[in-house]
Amino acid sequence: MNVMDNLMDQLTIKLEKHRNSDNAAQMEKYMKNHFAFFGIKTPLRREITKEFFQESHILQQDFQEEFILALWERKEREYQNIGLDYLEKSLRKIGKEHVPLMEKLIRTKSWWDTVDMLAQKVVGKIAMNNPEVIKETIEPWAFSNHLWLRRSAILFQLKYKDKTDEAILSRYINQNATSNEFFIKKAIGWALREYSKTNPEFVKTFIEKNNLQKLSIREGSKYL
């Protein structure tokens, strides 16, 4: 058995101890039955994850791409949630070379609970430190036919505040403004709402001058 298999076995033993079928049924229903669950609620899952990180010393090692991929292959959604916890604690080790991995994670087992964190926290940080990634990778995402890549392109600047590139935000929103996809309309509204905390005048003018869907307008106008 290799080191990664051993790590995954250690983690699985910890998760299996807390399997709860009643919780799992509720969690699966909430996630539209897209994923199976152990039924471990977030506070307990974070305790288990913290203990696993401490015992395995994985956070003291170089970034483990193999670990993330192994988590993404597993059936229960808690594995992917732990992957997000690992990514968040490893942000300083993640760079431009990991963009293909992020795209793979966004494309695989895609739903808002993984995609939104990957877009704003990981892709957003990579692009902030390596602006060339925007033109090379994120721009094609915004114009692709993949729902979750498009959502990621709209949301990657979500935490940029006064560092937001308004031209890029405008272009990606306008490219997707006619979409009838709920998750695109919602992302547009979210991006505008968040940026309205920094530049309400820009968002107000943008909403007035562009042909946006009602949901996007409603969400984007919340703080105006």
mmCIF file of C-alpha atoms in Angstrom:
data_model
loop_
_atom_site.group_PDB
_atom_site.id
_atom_site.type_symbol
_atom_site.label_atom_id
_atom_site.label_comp_id
_atom_site.label_asym_id
_atom_site.label_seq_id
_atom_site.Cartn_x
_atom_site.Cartn_y
_atom_site.Cartn_z
ATOM 1 C CA MET A 1 0.000 0.000 0.000
ATOM 2 C CA ASN A 2 1.428 3.392 -0.951
ATOM 3 C CA VAL A 3 1.468 6.478 1.273
ATOM 4 C CA MET A 4 -1.589 8.063 -0.360
ATOM 5 C CA ASP A 5 -3.690 4.898 -0.047
ATOM 6 C CA ASN A 6 -2.710 4.724 3.615
ATOM 7 C CA LEU A 7 -3.695 8.371 4.144
ATOM 8 C CA MET A 8 -7.065 7.850 2.496
ATOM 9 C CA ASP A 9 -7.685 4.745 4.605
ATOM 10 C CA GLN A 10 -6.929 6.711 7.795
ATOM 11 C CA LEU A 11 -9.369 9.412 6.758
ATOM 12 C CA THR A 12 -12.090 6.958 5.737
ATOM 13 C CA ILE A 13 -11.928 5.160 9.105
ATOM 14 C CA LYS A 14 -12.486 8.505 10.869
ATOM 15 C CA LEU A 15 -15.436 9.409 8.642
ATOM 16 C CA GLU A 16 -17.079 5.977 8.806
ATOM 17 C CA LYS A 17 -17.182 6.218 12.627
ATOM 18 C CA HIS A 18 -19.590 9.123 12.307
ATOM 19 C CA ARG A 19 -21.811 7.922 9.456
ATOM 20 C CA ASN A 20 -25.394 9.039 10.097
ATOM 21 C CA SER A 21 -28.045 7.845 7.667
ATOM 22 C CA ASP A 22 -30.714 10.301 8.870
ATOM 23 C CA ASN A 23 -28.420 13.277 8.390
ATOM 24 C CA ALA A 24 -27.234 11.851 5.071
ATOM 25 C CA ALA A 25 -30.782 11.659 3.720
ATOM 26 C CA GLN A 26 -31.404 15.311 4.607
ATOM 27 C CA MET A 27 -28.085 16.457 3.167
ATOM 28 C CA GLU A 28 -28.606 14.512 -0.048
ATOM 29 C CA LYS A 29 -32.061 16.055 -0.460
ATOM 30 C CA TYR A 30 -30.645 19.559 0.108
ATOM 31 C CA MET A 31 -28.071 18.917 -2.622
ATOM 32 C CA LYS A 32 -30.775 17.720 -5.041
ATOM 33 C CA ASN A 33 -29.521 14.128 -4.723
ATOM 34 C CA HIS A 34 -26.445 14.878 -6.811
ATOM 35 C CA PHE A 35 -24.122 13.336 -4.203
ATOM 36 C CA ALA A 36 -24.003 10.687 -1.499
ATOM 37 C CA PHE A 37 -23.111 11.757 2.059
ATOM 38 C CA PHE A 38 -21.778 10.178 5.234
ATOM 39 C CA GLY A 39 -24.200 12.505 7.013
ATOM 40 C CA ILE A 40 -21.511 14.410 8.938
ATOM 41 C CA LYS A 41 -22.487 18.022 9.587
ATOM 42 C CA THR A 42 -19.955 20.785 9.018
ATOM 43 C CA PRO A 43 -18.794 21.461 12.630
ATOM 44 C CA LEU A 44 -18.063 17.771 13.265
ATOM 45 C CA ARG A 45 -16.511 17.324 9.838
ATOM 46 C CA ARG A 46 -14.132 20.188 10.580
ATOM 47 C CA GLU A 47 -13.142 18.589 13.895
ATOM 48 C CA ILE A 48 -12.428 15.290 12.127
ATOM 49 C CA THR A 49 -10.476 17.101 9.422
ATOM 50 C CA LYS A 50 -8.419 19.065 11.950
ATOM 51 C CA GLU A 51 -7.529 15.864 13.785
ATOM 52 C CA PHE A 52 -6.611 14.144 10.510
ATOM 53 C CA PHE A 53 -4.410 17.054 9.422
ATOM 54 C CA GLN A 54 -2.615 17.039 12.785
ATOM 55 C CA GLU A 55 -2.018 13.278 12.797
ATOM 56 C CA SER A 56 -0.967 13.005 9.152
ATOM 57 C CA HIS A 57 1.210 16.172 9.126
ATOM 58 C CA ILE A 58 0.015 16.700 5.553
ATOM 59 C CA LEU A 59 -0.163 20.467 5.997
ATOM 60 C CA GLN A 60 3.548 20.547 6.819
ATOM 61 C CA GLN A 61 4.406 18.908 3.486
ATOM 62 C CA ASP A 62 4.509 20.252 -0.061
ATOM 63 C CA PHE A 63 1.119 20.681 -1.726
ATOM 64 C CA GLN A 64 -0.292 17.228 -2.450
ATOM 65 C CA GLU A 65 -2.149 17.284 -5.776
ATOM 66 C CA GLU A 66 -2.549 13.515 -5.551
ATOM 67 C CA PHE A 67 -4.430 13.902 -2.257
ATOM 68 C CA ILE A 68 -6.933 16.337 -3.785
ATOM 69 C CA LEU A 69 -7.532 14.071 -6.769
ATOM 70 C CA ALA A 70 -8.041 11.074 -4.469
ATOM 71 C CA LEU A 71 -10.626 13.038 -2.474
ATOM 72 C CA TRP A 72 -12.425 14.048 -5.651
ATOM 73 C CA GLU A 73 -12.661 10.432 -6.776
ATOM 74 C CA ARG A 74 -14.518 9.316 -3.638
ATOM 75 C CA LYS A 75 -18.296 9.065 -3.612
ATOM 76 C CA GLU A 76 -19.344 10.857 -0.424
ATOM 77 C CA ARG A 77 -19.438 14.638 -0.633
ATOM 78 C CA GLU A 78 -17.601 15.071 2.657
ATOM 79 C CA TYR A 79 -14.410 13.990 0.855
ATOM 80 C CA GLN A 80 -14.668 16.949 -1.529
ATOM 81 C CA ASN A 81 -15.494 19.255 1.400
ATOM 82 C CA ILE A 82 -12.288 18.095 3.103
ATOM 83 C CA GLY A 83 -10.483 18.794 -0.163
ATOM 84 C CA LEU A 84 -11.712 22.391 0.006
ATOM 85 C CA ASP A 85 -10.505 22.645 3.629
ATOM 86 C CA TYR A 86 -7.105 21.361 2.516
ATOM 87 C CA LEU A 87 -6.933 23.845 -0.370
ATOM 88 C CA GLU A 88 -7.831 26.753 1.897
ATOM 89 C CA LYS A 89 -5.067 25.834 4.336
ATOM 90 C CA SER A 90 -2.598 25.377 1.451
ATOM 91 C CA LEU A 91 -3.235 28.617 -0.440
ATOM 92 C CA ARG A 92 0.302 29.937 0.005
ATOM 93 C CA LYS A 93 1.631 26.787 -1.703
ATOM 94 C CA ILE A 94 -0.697 27.040 -4.704
ATOM 95 C CA GLY A 95 0.420 28.853 -7.843
ATOM 96 C CA LYS A 96 -0.098 29.281 -11.555
ATOM 97 C CA GLU A 97 1.043 25.719 -12.207
ATOM 98 C CA HIS A 98 -2.070 24.480 -10.406
ATOM 99 C CA VAL A 99 -4.574 26.172 -12.749
ATOM 100 C CA PRO A 100 -5.129 22.938 -14.749
ATOM 101 C CA LEU A 101 -5.908 21.144 -11.481
ATOM 102 C CA MET A 102 -8.424 23.839 -10.509
ATOM 103 C CA GLU A 103 -10.109 23.564 -13.897
ATOM 104 C CA LYS A 104 -10.339 19.801 -13.479
ATOM 105 C CA LEU A 105 -11.899 20.203 -10.007
ATOM 106 C CA ILE A 106 -14.380 22.786 -11.301
ATOM 107 C CA ARG A 107 -15.377 20.462 -14.143
ATOM 108 C CA THR A 108 -15.660 17.353 -11.952
ATOM 109 C CA LYS A 109 -18.504 16.620 -9.501
ATOM 110 C CA SER A 110 -19.537 20.218 -10.122
ATOM 111 C CA TRP A 111 -21.993 22.039 -7.912
ATOM 112 C CA TRP A 112 -22.075 25.420 -6.220
ATOM 113 C CA ASP A 113 -20.629 24.134 -2.927
ATOM 114 C CA THR A 114 -17.270 23.274 -4.486
ATOM 115 C CA VAL A 115 -17.168 25.613 -7.488
ATOM 116 C CA ASP A 116 -17.785 28.837 -5.581
ATOM 117 C CA MET A 117 -14.947 28.256 -3.132
ATOM 118 C CA LEU A 118 -12.566 27.191 -5.920
ATOM 119 C CA ALA A 119 -13.461 30.249 -8.005
ATOM 120 C CA GLN A 120 -13.219 33.006 -5.417
ATOM 121 C CA LYS A 121 -10.579 31.676 -3.030
ATOM 122 C CA VAL A 122 -8.206 29.572 -5.119
ATOM 123 C CA VAL A 123 -8.560 30.792 -8.721
ATOM 124 C CA GLY A 124 -9.024 34.332 -7.432
ATOM 125 C CA LYS A 125 -5.757 34.184 -5.495
ATOM 126 C CA ILE A 126 -3.836 32.615 -8.374
ATOM 127 C CA ALA A 127 -5.104 35.301 -10.781
ATOM 128 C CA MET A 128 -4.319 38.094 -8.317
ATOM 129 C CA ASN A 129 -0.708 36.917 -8.115
ATOM 130 C CA ASN A 130 -0.444 35.941 -11.803
ATOM 131 C CA PRO A 131 -2.638 38.326 -13.855
ATOM 132 C CA GLU A 132 -1.653 36.629 -17.120
ATOM 133 C CA VAL A 133 -3.832 33.678 -16.028
ATOM 134 C CA ILE A 134 -6.899 35.832 -16.719
ATOM 135 C CA LYS A 135 -6.242 36.114 -20.450
ATOM 136 C CA GLU A 136 -4.753 32.635 -20.773
ATOM 137 C CA THR A 137 -7.410 30.661 -18.904
ATOM 138 C CA ILE A 138 -10.225 32.587 -17.226
ATOM 139 C CA GLU A 139 -11.163 34.507 -20.383
ATOM 140 C CA PRO A 140 -11.841 31.260 -22.291
ATOM 141 C CA TRP A 141 -13.888 30.041 -19.314
ATOM 142 C CA ALA A 142 -16.179 33.067 -19.563
ATOM 143 C CA PHE A 143 -16.858 32.299 -23.219
ATOM 144 C CA SER A 144 -17.080 28.510 -22.902
ATOM 145 C CA ASN A 145 -20.206 26.368 -22.991
ATOM 146 C CA HIS A 146 -19.433 24.872 -19.574
ATOM 147 C CA LEU A 147 -21.804 26.249 -16.937
ATOM 148 C CA TRP A 148 -19.421 25.982 -13.990
ATOM 149 C CA LEU A 149 -16.410 27.440 -15.805
ATOM 150 C CA ARG A 150 -18.559 30.401 -16.829
ATOM 151 C CA ARG A 151 -19.758 30.846 -13.240
ATOM 152 C CA SER A 152 -16.148 30.676 -12.041
ATOM 153 C CA ALA A 153 -15.098 33.398 -14.486
ATOM 154 C CA ILE A 154 -17.868 35.683 -13.236
ATOM 155 C CA LEU A 155 -16.990 35.045 -9.576
ATOM 156 C CA PHE A 156 -13.175 34.899 -9.490
ATOM 157 C CA GLN A 157 -12.889 38.608 -8.554
ATOM 158 C CA LEU A 158 -15.552 38.352 -5.844
ATOM 159 C CA LYS A 159 -13.159 39.291 -3.004
ATOM 160 C CA TYR A 160 -11.034 41.778 -4.977
ATOM 161 C CA LYS A 161 -12.861 44.894 -3.705
ATOM 162 C CA ASP A 162 -10.981 47.978 -5.006
ATOM 163 C CA LYS A 163 -8.631 45.754 -7.009
ATOM 164 C CA THR A 164 -11.540 44.576 -9.184
ATOM 165 C CA ASP A 165 -10.962 45.044 -12.912
ATOM 166 C CA GLU A 166 -14.274 46.631 -13.900
ATOM 167 C CA ALA A 167 -13.710 46.066 -17.619
ATOM 168 C CA ILE A 168 -13.236 42.331 -17.095
ATOM 169 C CA LEU A 169 -16.202 42.107 -14.723
ATOM 170 C CA SER A 170 -18.381 43.952 -17.245
ATOM 171 C CA ARG A 171 -17.267 41.846 -20.197
ATOM 172 C CA TYR A 172 -17.792 38.506 -18.472
ATOM 173 C CA ILE A 173 -21.201 39.556 -17.176
ATOM 174 C CA ASN A 174 -22.354 40.876 -20.543
ATOM 175 C CA GLN A 175 -21.120 37.733 -22.267
ATOM 176 C CA ASN A 176 -23.393 35.674 -20.006
ATOM 177 C CA ALA A 177 -26.213 38.143 -19.342
ATOM 178 C CA THR A 178 -28.755 36.470 -21.642
ATOM 179 C CA SER A 179 -28.229 33.019 -20.117
ATOM 180 C CA ASN A 180 -31.319 31.432 -18.614
ATOM 181 C CA GLU A 181 -29.189 29.226 -16.353
ATOM 182 C CA PHE A 182 -30.125 29.912 -12.738
ATOM 183 C CA PHE A 183 -26.518 29.571 -11.543
ATOM 184 C CA ILE A 184 -25.296 32.096 -14.123
ATOM 185 C CA LYS A 185 -28.019 34.649 -13.359
ATOM 186 C CA LYS A 186 -27.344 34.218 -9.640
ATOM 187 C CA ALA A 187 -23.558 34.566 -10.108
ATOM 188 C CA ILE A 188 -23.986 37.814 -12.035
ATOM 189 C CA GLY A 189 -26.179 39.209 -9.264
ATOM 190 C CA TRP A 190 -23.767 38.038 -6.575
ATOM 191 C CA ALA A 191 -20.739 39.565 -8.319
ATOM 192 C CA LEU A 192 -22.522 42.907 -8.723
ATOM 193 C CA ARG A 193 -23.880 42.868 -5.166
ATOM 194 C CA GLU A 194 -20.432 42.172 -3.725
ATOM 195 C CA TYR A 195 -18.784 44.886 -5.826
ATOM 196 C CA SER A 196 -21.523 47.361 -4.881
ATOM 197 C CA LYS A 197 -20.006 47.366 -1.377
ATOM 198 C CA THR A 198 -16.879 48.917 -2.947
ATOM 199 C CA ASN A 199 -18.274 50.957 -5.841
ATOM 200 C CA PRO A 200 -22.068 51.312 -5.651
ATOM 201 C CA GLU A 201 -22.139 54.012 -8.341
ATOM 202 C CA PHE A 202 -20.496 51.718 -10.890
ATOM 203 C CA VAL A 203 -22.932 48.885 -10.138
ATOM 204 C CA LYS A 204 -25.972 51.191 -10.251
ATOM 205 C CA THR A 205 -24.920 52.579 -13.642
ATOM 206 C CA PHE A 206 -24.029 49.126 -14.962
ATOM 207 C CA ILE A 207 -27.448 47.714 -14.045
ATOM 208 C CA GLU A 208 -29.203 50.702 -15.634
ATOM 209 C CA LYS A 209 -27.233 50.552 -18.885
ATOM 210 C CA ASN A 210 -27.123 46.803 -19.503
ATOM 211 C CA ASN A 211 -29.793 44.269 -20.328
ATOM 212 C CA LEU A 212 -29.679 41.916 -17.358
ATOM 213 C CA GLN A 213 -32.083 39.202 -16.243
ATOM 214 C CA LYS A 214 -34.505 40.082 -13.436
ATOM 215 C CA LEU A 215 -32.837 37.721 -10.952
ATOM 216 C CA SER A 216 -29.421 39.285 -11.634
ATOM 217 C CA ILE A 217 -30.841 42.778 -11.177
ATOM 218 C CA ARG A 218 -32.623 41.857 -7.956
ATOM 219 C CA GLU A 219 -29.527 40.222 -6.464
ATOM 220 C CA GLY A 220 -27.148 42.914 -7.699
ATOM 221 C CA SER A 221 -29.287 45.764 -6.338
ATOM 222 C CA LYS A 222 -29.663 44.491 -2.773
ATOM 223 C CA TYR A 223 -27.247 46.987 -1.213
ATOM 224 C CA LEU A 224 -27.970 49.924 -3.524
#
